[in-house]
Coordinates of C-alpha atoms and ligand atoms in Angstrom, one line a residue:
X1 CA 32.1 -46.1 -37.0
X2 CA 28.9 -47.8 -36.6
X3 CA 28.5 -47.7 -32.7
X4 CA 25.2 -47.7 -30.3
X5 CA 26.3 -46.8 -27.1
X6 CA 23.3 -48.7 -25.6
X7 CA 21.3 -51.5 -26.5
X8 CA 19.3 -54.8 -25.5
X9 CA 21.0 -57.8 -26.1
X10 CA 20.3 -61.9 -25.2
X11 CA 18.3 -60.6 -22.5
X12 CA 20.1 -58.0 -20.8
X13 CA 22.1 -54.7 -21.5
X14 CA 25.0 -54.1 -23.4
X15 CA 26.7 -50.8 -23.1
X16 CA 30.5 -49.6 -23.8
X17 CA 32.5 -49.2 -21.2
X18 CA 33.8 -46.2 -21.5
X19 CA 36.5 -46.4 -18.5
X20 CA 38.3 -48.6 -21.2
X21 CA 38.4 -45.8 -23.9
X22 CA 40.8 -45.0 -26.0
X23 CA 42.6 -48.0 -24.6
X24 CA 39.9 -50.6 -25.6
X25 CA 36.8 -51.0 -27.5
X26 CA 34.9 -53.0 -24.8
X27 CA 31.4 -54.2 -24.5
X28 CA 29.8 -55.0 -21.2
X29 CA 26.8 -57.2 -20.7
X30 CA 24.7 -55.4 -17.6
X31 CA 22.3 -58.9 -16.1
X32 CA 21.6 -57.1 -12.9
X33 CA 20.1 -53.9 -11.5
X34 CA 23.2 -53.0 -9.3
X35 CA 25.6 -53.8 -11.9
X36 CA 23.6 -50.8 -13.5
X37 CA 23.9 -48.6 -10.6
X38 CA 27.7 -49.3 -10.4
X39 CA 27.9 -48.6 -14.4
X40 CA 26.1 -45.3 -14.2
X41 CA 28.3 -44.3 -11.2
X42 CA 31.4 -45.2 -12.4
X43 CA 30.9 -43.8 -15.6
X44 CA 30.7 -46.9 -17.6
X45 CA 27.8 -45.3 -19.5
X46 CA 27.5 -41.2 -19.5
X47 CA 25.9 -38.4 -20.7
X48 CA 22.7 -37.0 -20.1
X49 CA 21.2 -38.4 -23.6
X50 CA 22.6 -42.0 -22.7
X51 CA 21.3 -42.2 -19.2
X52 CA 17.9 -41.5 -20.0
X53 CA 18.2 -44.3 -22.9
X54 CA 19.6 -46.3 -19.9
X55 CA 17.2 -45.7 -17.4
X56 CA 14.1 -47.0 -19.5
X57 CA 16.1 -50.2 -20.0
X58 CA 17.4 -50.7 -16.5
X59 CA 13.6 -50.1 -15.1
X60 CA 12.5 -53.5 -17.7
X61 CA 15.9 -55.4 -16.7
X62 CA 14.6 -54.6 -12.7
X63 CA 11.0 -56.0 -13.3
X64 CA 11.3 -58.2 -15.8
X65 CA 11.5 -61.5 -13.7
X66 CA 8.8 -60.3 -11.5
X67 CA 6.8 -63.3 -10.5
X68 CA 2.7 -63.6 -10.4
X69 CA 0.3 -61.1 -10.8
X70 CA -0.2 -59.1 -7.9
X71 CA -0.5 -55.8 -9.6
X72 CA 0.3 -53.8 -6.2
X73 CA 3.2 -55.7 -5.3
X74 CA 4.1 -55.6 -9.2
X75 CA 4.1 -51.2 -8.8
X76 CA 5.8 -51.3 -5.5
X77 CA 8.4 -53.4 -7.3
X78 CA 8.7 -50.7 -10.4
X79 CA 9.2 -47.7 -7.8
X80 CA 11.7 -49.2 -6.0
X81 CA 13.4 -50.3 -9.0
X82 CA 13.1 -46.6 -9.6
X83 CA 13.9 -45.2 -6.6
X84 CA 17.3 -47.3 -6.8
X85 CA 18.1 -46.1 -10.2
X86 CA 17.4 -42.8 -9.9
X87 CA 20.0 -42.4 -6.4
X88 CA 22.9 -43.1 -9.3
X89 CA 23.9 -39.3 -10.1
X90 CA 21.6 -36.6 -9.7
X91 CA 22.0 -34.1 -11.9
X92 CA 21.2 -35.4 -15.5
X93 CA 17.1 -34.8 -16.0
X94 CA 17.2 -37.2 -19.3
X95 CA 17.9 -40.2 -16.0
X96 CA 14.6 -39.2 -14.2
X97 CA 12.7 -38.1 -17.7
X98 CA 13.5 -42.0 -18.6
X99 CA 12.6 -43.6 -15.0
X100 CA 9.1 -41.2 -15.3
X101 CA 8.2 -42.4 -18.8
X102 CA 8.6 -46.0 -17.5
X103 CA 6.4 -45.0 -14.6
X104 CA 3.6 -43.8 -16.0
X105 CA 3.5 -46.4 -18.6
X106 CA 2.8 -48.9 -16.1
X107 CA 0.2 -46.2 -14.2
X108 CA -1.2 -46.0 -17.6
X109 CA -2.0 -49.6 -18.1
X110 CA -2.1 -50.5 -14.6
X111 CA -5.7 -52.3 -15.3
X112 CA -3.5 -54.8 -17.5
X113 CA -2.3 -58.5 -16.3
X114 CA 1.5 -57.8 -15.3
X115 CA 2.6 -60.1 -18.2
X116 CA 0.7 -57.2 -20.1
X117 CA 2.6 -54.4 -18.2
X118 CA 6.3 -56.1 -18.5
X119 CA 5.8 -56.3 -22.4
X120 CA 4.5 -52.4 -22.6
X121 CA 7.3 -51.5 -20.3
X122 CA 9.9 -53.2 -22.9
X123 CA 8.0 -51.4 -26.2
X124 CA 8.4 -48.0 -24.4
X125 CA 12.5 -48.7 -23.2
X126 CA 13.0 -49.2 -27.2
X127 CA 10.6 -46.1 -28.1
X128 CA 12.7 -44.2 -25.7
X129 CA 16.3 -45.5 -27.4
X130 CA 14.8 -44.9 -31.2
X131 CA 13.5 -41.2 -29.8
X132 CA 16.9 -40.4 -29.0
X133 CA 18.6 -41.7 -32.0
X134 CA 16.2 -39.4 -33.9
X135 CA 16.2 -36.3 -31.7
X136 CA 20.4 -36.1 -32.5
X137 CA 19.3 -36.2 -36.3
X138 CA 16.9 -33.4 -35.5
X139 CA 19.7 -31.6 -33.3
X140 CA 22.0 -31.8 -36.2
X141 CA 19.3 -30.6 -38.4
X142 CA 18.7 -27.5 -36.7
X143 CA 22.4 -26.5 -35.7
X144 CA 23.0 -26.5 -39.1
X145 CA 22.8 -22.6 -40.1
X146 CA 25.4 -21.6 -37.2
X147 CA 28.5 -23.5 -38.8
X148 CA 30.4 -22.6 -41.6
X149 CA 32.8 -24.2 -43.8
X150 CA 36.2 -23.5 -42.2
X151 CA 35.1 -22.6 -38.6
X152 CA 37.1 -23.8 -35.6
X153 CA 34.6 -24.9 -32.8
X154 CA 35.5 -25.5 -28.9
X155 CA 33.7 -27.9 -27.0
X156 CA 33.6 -30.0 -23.5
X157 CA 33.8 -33.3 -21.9
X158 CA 31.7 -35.4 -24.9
X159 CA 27.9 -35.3 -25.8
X160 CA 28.8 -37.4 -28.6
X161 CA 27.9 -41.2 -30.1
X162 CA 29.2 -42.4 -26.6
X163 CA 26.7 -39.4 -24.9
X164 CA 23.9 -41.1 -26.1
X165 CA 22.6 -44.0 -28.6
X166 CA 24.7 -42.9 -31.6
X167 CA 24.8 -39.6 -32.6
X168 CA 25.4 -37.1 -30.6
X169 CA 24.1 -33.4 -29.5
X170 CA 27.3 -30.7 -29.5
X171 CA 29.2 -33.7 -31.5
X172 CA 26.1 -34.3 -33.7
X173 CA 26.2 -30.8 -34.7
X174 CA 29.6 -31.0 -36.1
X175 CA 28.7 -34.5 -37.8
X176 CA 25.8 -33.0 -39.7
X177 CA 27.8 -30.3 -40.9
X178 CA 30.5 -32.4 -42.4
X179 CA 27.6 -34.6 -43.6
X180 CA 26.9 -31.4 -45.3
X181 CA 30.2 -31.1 -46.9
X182 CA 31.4 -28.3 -44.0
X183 CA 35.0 -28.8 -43.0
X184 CA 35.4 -28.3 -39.0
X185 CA 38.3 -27.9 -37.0
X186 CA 37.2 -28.8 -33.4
X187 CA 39.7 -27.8 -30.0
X188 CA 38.2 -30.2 -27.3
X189 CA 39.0 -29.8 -24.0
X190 CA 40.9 -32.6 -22.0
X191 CA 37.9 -31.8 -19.6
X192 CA 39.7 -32.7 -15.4
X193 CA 39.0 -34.5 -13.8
X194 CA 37.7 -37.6 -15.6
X195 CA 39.3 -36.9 -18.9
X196 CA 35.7 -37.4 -20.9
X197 CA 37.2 -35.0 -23.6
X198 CA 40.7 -36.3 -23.7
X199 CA 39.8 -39.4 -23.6
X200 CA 35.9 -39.9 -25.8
X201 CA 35.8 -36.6 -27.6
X202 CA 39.1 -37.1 -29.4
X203 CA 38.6 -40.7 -29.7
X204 CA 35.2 -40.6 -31.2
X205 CA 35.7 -37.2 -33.6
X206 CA 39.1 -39.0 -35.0
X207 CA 37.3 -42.4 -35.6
X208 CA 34.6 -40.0 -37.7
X209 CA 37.3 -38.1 -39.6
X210 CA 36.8 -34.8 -37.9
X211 CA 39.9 -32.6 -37.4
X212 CA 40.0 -32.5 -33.4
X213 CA 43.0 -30.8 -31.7
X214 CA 43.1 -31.4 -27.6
X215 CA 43.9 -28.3 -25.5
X216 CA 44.1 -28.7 -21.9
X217 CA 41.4 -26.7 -20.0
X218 CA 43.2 -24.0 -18.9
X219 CA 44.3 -23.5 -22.8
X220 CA 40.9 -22.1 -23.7
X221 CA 41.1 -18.0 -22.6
X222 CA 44.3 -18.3 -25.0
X223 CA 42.9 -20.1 -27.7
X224 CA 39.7 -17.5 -28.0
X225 CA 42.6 -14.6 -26.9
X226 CA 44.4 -15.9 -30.1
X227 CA 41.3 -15.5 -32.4
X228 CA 41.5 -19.4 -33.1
X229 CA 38.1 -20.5 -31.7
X230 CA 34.8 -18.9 -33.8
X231 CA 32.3 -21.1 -31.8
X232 CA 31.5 -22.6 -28.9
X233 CA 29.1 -25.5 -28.1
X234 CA 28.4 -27.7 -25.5
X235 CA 25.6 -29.9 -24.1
X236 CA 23.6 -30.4 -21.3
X237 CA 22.6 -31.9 -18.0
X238 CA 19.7 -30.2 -17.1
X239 CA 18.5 -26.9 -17.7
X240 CA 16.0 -24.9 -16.0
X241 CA 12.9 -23.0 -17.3
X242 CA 14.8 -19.8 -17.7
X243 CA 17.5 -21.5 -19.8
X244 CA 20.2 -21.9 -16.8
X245 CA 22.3 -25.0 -18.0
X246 CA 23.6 -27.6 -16.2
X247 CA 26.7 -28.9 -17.4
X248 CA 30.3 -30.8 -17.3
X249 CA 32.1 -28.6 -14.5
X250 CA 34.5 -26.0 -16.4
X251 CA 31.4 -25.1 -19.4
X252 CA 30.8 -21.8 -16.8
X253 CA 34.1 -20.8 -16.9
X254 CA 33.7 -21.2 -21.3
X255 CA 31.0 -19.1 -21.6
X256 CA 32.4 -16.6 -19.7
X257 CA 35.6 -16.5 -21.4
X258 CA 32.9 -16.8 -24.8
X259 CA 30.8 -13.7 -23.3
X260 CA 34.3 -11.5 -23.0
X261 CA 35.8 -12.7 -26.7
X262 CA 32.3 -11.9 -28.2
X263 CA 32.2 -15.8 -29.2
X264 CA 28.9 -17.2 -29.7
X265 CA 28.2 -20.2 -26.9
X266 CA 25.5 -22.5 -28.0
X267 CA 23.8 -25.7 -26.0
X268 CA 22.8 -28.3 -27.8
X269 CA 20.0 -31.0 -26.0
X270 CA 17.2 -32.6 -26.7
X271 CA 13.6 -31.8 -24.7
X272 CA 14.6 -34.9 -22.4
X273 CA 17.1 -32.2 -21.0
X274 CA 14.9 -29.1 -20.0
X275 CA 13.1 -29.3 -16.3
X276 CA 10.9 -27.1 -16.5
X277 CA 9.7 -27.4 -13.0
X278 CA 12.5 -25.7 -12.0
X279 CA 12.4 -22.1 -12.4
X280 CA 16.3 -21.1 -12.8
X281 CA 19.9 -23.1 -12.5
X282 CA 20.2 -22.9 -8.4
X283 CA 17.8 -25.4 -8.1
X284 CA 19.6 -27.8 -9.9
X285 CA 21.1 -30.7 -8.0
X286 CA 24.8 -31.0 -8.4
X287 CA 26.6 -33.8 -7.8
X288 CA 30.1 -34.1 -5.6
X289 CA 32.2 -36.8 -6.2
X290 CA 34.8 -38.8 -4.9
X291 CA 38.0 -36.7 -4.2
X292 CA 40.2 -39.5 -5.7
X293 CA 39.2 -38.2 -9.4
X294 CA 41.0 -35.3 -8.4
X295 CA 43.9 -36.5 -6.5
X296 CA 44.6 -39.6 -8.3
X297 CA 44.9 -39.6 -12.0
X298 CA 41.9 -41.5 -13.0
X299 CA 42.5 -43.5 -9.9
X300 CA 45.9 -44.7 -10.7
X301 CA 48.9 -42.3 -9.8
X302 CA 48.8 -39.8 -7.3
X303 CA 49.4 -36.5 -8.0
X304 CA 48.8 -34.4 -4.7
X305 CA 50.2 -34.8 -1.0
X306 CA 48.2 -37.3 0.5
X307 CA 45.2 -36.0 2.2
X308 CA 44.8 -32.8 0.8
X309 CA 41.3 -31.0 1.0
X310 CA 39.4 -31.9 -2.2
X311 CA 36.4 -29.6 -3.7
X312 CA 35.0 -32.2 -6.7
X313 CA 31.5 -30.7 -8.2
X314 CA 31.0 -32.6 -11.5
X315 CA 28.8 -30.0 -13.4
X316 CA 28.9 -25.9 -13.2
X317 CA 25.6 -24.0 -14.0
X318 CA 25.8 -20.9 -16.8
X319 CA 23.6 -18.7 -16.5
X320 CA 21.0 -17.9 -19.5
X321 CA 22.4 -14.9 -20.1
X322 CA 25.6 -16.3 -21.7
X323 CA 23.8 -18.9 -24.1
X324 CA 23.9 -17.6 -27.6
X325 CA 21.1 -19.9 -28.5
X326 CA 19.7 -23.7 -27.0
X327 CA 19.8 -26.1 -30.4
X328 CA 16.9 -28.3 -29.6
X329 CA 15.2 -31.4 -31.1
X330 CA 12.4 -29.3 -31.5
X331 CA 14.0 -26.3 -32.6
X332 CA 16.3 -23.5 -31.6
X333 CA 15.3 -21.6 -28.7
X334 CA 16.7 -18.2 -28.4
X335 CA 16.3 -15.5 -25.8
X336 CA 13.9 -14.0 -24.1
X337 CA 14.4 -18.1 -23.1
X338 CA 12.1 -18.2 -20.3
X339 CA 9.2 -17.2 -22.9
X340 CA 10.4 -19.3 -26.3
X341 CA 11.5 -22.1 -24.0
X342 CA 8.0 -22.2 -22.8
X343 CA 6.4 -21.8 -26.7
X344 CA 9.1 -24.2 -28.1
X345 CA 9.4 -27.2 -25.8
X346 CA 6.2 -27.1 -23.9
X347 CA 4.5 -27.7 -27.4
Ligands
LIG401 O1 29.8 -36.8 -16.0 P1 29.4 -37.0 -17.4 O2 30.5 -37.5 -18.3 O3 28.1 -37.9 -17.5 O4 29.0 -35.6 -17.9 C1 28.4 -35.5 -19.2 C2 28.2 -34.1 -19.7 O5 28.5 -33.1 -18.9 C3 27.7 -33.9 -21.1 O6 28.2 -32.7 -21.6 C4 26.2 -33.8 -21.0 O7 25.7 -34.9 -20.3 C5 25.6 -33.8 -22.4 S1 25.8 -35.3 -23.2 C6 25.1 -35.1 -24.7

């Protein structure tokens, strides 16, 4: 499967749509900014990788027909185009990382004509697309020495191909190693209430000739009970200076089960991920979302009473203590993380 989640195309932005998955293979052309802000929000495109990829493209699509050359007006334009993209979801970092490094491009070469700016602006969406494709490689690279031939791996919702350009972080893991002649079994979780593992992580791992078996989420503490499941590995949303980790809601509740088995949990993200203006996980923003994902089944059927109270956080936080080891683009980090997070990603 030869698949980019994300790229520029006859002059605006093509991206799966990953509602349609399994179902369909379909490829939507993205003209406008709020056709963006509807994607990310709806899920269309996903994954903390993928939205930073997506943010550095949706800041050129909101400028790019910018008229004149008032540099002032030009800037005001930019952070409102940021502003607007960046209200989408609010927990991924890799969303804002992309909207910054947009920003500052234009602050750095803001004594350029705007036709100038616009063409810098483009260069640095593509530099952050190619950064990611390489920064998967690199994850894969370095996740390497924890799998073995023959292990059985658990993982959450998808930070695969479709998580980002086109390779993957947790996924990308398990594709180097069967790059590297290691044979995998992978248990995904169906991941409730969107379904991203049921639906992506089974589709995607099948269509790359990975044994994947589905479980549903509560199948997990019986799974690692059962001795089946010799590794856990996720991705990541955000995570915080002290290694606290953002991610899909129901990763908590696997590390926990991973801490009491005596199952190593690793995260694997690229820098793009780590905030380290944050000190530790309860400053991360979580987003709520619409009680339908809950009641409905993906908005179709319902499946409560009608009304019922709905509580609908779509990421958990697991705290440091419970991370094995953070696989990174730029190396593993391991505990103490607070210090080696600092020495390894700050370098
Ligand atoms: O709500 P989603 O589907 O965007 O959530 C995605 C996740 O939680 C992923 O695990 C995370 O972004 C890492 S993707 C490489």
């Amino acid at each position: 499967m030869n698949l980019k989640t994300i790229s520029w195309k006859n002059n605006s932005i093509r991206i799966i749509d990953q509602t349609k998955l399994p179902g369909k293979l379909v490829f939507l052309k993205i003209r406008s900014l709020s056709l963006l802000w509807r994607a990310i929000k709806e899920l269309k495109v996903r994954g903390a990788p993928a939205l930073g990829g997506v943010a550095g493209l949706g800041v050129y699509l909101g400028i790019k027909d910018f008229k004149g050359d008032d540099k002032k007006a030009f800037l005001r334009k930019l952070k409102e185009v940021s502003d607007y993209l960046g209200s989408s979801r609010p927990t991924a970092r890799n969303l804002f990382w992309g909207i910054e490094r947009m920003q500052s491009v234009a602050v750095n070469n803001r004594h350029s004509p705007v036709p100038e700016i616009k063409k810098l602006l483009f260069a640095q969406a593509q530099k952050i697309i190619e950064e990611d494709r390489q920064a998967c490689r690199r994850i894969g690279f370095y996740a390497a020495r924890f799998f073995h031939d023959g292990d059985a791996v658990l993982t959450i919702c998808n930070a695969g191909i479709l998580a980002t350009i086109d390779y993957g972080t947790a996924l990308g893991a398990i594709y180097r190693a069967k790059e590297d002649g290691k044979r995998l079994k992978v248990y995904a979780c169906e991941t409730r209430p969107l379904l991203q593992g049921a639906r992506l992580t089974t589709w995607e791992l099948r269509h790359q000739g990975v044994d994947v078996t589905l479980i549903c989420d509560n199948m997990a503490a019986s799974l690692m009970r059962e001795g089946k499941v010799k590794k856990v590995i996720t991705g990541a949303d955000r995570i915080a200076a002290n290694g606290d980790t953002a991610n899909k809601i129901g990763t908590l509740g696997l590390a926990v089960l991973a801490n009491y088995h005596k199952i190593p949990f690793y995260v694997a993200a690229p820098a793009s991920t780590f905030d380290l203006k944050i000190k530790n996980g309860r400053q991360i923003p979580i987003e709520q979302r619409d009680a339908k994902e809950v009641t409905s089944l993906f908005f179709k059927q319902p499946i409560t009473a009608k009304g019922v109270k709905v509580y609908n956080p779509a990421f958990d936080v697991t705290p440091h203590e419970l991370i094995t080891a953070i696989i990174t683009d730029q190396g593993v980090v391991e505990p103490p993380y607070s210090k080696n997070i600092r020495k390894i990603i700050c370098k």
